Tab-separated table of C-alpha atoms in Angstrom:
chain	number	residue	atom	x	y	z
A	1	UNK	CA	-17.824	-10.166	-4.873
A	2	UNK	CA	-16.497	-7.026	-4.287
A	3	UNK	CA	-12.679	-6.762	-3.847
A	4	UNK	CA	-10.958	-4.949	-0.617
A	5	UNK	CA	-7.986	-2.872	-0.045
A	6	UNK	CA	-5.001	-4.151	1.820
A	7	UNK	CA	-2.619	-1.130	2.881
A	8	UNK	CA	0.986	-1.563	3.461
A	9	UNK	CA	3.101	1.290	5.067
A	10	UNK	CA	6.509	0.937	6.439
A	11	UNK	CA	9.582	2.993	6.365
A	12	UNK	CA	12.082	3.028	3.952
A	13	UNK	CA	14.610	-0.343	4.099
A	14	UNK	CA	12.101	-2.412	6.236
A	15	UNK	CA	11.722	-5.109	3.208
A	16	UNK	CA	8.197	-4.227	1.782
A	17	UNK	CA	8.241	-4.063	-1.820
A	18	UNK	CA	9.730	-7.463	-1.422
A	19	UNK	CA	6.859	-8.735	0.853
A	20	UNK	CA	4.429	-7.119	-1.487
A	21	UNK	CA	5.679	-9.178	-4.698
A	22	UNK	CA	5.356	-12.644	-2.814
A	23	UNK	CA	1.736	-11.437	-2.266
A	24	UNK	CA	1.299	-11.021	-5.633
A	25	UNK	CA	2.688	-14.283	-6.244
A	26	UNK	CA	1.050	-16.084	-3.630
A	27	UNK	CA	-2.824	-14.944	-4.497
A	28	UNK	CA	-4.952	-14.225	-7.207
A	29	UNK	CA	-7.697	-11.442	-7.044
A	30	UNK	CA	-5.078	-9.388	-6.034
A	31	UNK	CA	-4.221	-6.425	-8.060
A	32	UNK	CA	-1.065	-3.430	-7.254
A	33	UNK	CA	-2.936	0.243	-7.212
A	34	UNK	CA	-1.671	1.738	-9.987
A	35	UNK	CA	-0.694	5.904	-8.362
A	36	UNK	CA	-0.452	8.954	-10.254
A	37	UNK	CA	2.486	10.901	-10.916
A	38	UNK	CA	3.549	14.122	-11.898
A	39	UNK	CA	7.481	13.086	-12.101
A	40	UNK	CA	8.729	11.939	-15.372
A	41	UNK	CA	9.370	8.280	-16.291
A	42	UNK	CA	12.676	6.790	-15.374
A	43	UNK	CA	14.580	4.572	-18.210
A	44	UNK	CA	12.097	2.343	-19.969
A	45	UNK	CA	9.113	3.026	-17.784
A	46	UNK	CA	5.493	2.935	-19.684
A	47	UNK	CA	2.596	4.821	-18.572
A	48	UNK	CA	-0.159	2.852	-16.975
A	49	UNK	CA	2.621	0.342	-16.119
A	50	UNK	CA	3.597	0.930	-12.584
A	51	UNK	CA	2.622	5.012	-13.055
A	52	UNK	CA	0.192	6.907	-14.769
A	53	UNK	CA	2.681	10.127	-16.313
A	54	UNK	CA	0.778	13.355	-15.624
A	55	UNK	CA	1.967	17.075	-15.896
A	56	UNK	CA	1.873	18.357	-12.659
A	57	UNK	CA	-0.664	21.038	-13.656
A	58	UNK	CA	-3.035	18.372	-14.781
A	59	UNK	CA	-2.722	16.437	-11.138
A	60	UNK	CA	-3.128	19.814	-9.221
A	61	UNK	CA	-6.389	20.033	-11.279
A	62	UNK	CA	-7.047	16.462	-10.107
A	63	UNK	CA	-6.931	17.630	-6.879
A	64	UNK	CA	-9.238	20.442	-6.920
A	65	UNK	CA	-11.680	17.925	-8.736
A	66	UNK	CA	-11.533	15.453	-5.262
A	67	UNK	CA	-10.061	12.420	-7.841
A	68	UNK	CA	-7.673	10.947	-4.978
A	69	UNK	CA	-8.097	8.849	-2.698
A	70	UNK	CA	-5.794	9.991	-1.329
A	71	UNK	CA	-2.005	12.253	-2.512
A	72	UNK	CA	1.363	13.345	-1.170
A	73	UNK	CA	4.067	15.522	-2.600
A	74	UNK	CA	7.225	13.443	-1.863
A	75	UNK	CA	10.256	15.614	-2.592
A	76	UNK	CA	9.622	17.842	-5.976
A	77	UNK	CA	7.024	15.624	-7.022
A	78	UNK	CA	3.324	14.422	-6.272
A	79	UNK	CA	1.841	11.062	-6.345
A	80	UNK	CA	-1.805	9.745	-5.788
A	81	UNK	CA	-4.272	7.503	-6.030
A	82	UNK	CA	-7.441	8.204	-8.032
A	83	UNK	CA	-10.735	6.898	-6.514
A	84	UNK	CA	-12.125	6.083	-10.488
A	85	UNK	CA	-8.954	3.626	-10.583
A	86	UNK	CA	-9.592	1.581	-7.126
A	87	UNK	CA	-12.805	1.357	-7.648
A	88	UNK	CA	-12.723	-0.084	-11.168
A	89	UNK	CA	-10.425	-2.626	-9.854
A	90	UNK	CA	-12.824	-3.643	-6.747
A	91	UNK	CA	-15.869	-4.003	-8.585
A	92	UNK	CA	-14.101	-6.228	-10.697
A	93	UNK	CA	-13.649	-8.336	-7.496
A	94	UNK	CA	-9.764	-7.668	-7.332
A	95	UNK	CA	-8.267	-7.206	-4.224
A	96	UNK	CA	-6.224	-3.781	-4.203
A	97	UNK	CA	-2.598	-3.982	-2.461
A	98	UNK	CA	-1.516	-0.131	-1.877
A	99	UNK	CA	2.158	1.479	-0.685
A	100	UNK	CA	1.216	4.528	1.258
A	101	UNK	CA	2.998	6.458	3.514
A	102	UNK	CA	0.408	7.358	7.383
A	103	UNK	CA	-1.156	10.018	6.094
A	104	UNK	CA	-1.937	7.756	2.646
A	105	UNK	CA	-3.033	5.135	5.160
A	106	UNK	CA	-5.774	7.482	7.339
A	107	UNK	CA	-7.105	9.030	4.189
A	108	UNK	CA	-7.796	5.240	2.718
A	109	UNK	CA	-9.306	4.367	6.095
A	110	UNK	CA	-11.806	7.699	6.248
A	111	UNK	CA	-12.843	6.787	2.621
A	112	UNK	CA	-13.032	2.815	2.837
A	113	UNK	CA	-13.372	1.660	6.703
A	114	UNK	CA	-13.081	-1.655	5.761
A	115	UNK	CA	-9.834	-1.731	4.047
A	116	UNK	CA	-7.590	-3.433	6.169
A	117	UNK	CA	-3.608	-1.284	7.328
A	118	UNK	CA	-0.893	-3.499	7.524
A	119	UNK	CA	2.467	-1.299	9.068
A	120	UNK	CA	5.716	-2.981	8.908
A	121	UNK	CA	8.540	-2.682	10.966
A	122	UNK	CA	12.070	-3.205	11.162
A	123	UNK	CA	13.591	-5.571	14.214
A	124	UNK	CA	14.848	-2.141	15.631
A	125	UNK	CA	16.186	1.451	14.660
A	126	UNK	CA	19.825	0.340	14.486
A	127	UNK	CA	19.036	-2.746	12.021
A	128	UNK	CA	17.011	-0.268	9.718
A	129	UNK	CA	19.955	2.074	9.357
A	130	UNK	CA	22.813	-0.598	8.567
A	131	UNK	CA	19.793	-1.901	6.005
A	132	UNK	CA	20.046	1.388	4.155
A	133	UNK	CA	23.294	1.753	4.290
A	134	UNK	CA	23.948	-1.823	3.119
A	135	UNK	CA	22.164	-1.632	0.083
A	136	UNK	CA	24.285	1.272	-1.102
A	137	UNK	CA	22.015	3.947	-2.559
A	138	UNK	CA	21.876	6.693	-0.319
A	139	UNK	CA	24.256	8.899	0.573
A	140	UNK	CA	24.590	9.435	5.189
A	141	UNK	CA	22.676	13.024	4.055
A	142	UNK	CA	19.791	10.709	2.576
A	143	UNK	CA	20.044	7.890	5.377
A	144	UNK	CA	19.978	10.662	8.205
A	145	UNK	CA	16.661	12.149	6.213
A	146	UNK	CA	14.971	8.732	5.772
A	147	UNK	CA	15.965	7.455	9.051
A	148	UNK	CA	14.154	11.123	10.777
A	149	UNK	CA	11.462	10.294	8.578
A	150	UNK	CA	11.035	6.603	9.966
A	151	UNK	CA	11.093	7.677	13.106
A	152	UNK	CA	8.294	9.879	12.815
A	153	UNK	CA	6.137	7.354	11.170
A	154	UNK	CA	6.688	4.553	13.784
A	155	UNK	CA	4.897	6.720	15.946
A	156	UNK	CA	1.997	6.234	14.011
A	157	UNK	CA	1.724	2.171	14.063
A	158	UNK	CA	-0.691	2.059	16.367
A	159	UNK	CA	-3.802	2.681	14.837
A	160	UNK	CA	-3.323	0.423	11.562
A	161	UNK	CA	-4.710	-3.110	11.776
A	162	UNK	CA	-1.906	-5.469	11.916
A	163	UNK	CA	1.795	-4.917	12.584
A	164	UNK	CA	4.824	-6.967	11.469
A	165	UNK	CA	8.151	-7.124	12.495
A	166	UNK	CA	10.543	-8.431	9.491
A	167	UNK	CA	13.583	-9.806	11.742
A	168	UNK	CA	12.585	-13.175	9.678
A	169	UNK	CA	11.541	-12.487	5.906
A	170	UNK	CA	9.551	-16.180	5.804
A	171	UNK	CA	7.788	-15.319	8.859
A	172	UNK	CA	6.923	-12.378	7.409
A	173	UNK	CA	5.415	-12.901	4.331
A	174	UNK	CA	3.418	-16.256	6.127
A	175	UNK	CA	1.877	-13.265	8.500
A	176	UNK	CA	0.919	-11.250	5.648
A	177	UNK	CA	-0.485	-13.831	3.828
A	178	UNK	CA	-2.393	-14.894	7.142
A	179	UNK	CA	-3.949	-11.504	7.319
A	180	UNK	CA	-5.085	-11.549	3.665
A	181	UNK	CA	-6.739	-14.812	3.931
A	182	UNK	CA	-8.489	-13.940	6.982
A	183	UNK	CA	-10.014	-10.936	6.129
A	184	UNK	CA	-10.969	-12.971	2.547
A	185	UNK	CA	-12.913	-14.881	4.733
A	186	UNK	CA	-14.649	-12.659	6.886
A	187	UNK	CA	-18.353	-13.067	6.870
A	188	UNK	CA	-19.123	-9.552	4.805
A	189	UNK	CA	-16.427	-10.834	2.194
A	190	UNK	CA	-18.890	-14.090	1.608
A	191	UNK	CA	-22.527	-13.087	2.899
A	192	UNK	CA	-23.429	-12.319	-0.556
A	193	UNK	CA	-22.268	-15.249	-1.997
A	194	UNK	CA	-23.772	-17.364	0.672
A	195	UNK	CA	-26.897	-15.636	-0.299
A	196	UNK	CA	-26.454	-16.642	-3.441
A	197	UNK	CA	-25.685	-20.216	-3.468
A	198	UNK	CA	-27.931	-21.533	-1.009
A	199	UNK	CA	-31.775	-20.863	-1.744
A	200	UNK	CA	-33.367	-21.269	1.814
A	201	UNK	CA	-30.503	-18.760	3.100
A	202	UNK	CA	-32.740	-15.799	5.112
């Protein structure tokens, strides 16, 4: 069976990364995409471990070669994800569970129009801002830039799949899980298998 992509976007502070690691907790078959990067490693970091470390030379070259899926420069630094890497993992039957900002999220959809765009949101601008500014690690000059930036994306929300609101973390990792069971049991996830199992099958 051949694994699917599952695309998460939000804006900074909404609660995602934390969403994402009761996925991986929850299921099996499903695997993090593991992005290219040309910044260094932070503290104990390994390559292939979260990152793979490139020189930003050798992921320009990358580029020019069509390896992403899709890329972004975020700040001084680029990050992407290679098509040889996502595919490895889906023909292995694993499940891929990607971060991605929009523009991460439209490329993934032109390239794989089955992968399925999850976009989560924050109860409401206001909450979002005293979220960042709770958790202490930004400076106003950084909240005002990521707060812009969430504004902008918002905007874009309405062509992914699915949308969920985290007011309620539970309820929001039960509707995430939801949506990856569902679409693990859509017919095209199964046909094949169906095929397989049962010999009269047409």
């Amino acid at each position: 069976m051949t694994g699917q992509i599952f695309v998460f976007s939000a804006p900074s502070g909404t609660g995602k990364s934390t969403i994402a690691e009761a996925l991986m907790e929850r299921f099996d078959r499903l695997a993090y995409s593991i992005s290219h990067t040309s910044r260094p490693p932070r503290g104990a970091e390994q390559d292939g471990i979260g990152y793979h470390f490139v020189t930003e030379s050798d992921f320009r070259e990358m580029i020019q070669k069509n390896a992403f899926l899709e890329w972004a420069q975020v700040h001084d630094h680029l990050y992407g994800t290679a098509f040889d890497a996502v595919k490895a993992q889906m023909s292995a039957g694993s499940d891929i569970l990607m971060d991605v900002d929009v523009q991460g999220g439209r490329s993934v959809k032109k390239q794989f129009p089955e992968s399925v765009l999850i976009f989560l949101l924050p109860p409401s601008l206001e909450i979002l801002r005293k979220r960042l500014t709770d958790r202490g690690t930004d400076d106003p000059a950084a909240i005002k830039k990521r707060m812009e930036k969430a504004s902008e994306e918002i905007k874009h929300c309405s062509w992914y799949d699915y949308i969920i609101i985290n007011d309620d973390l539970e309820k929001a990792v039960f509707e995430a899980e939801s949506i990856i069971v569902s679409a693990r049991c859509k017919k095209s996830r199964r046909i094949d298998w169906v095929a397989a199992h049962f010999a009269d099958f047409p």
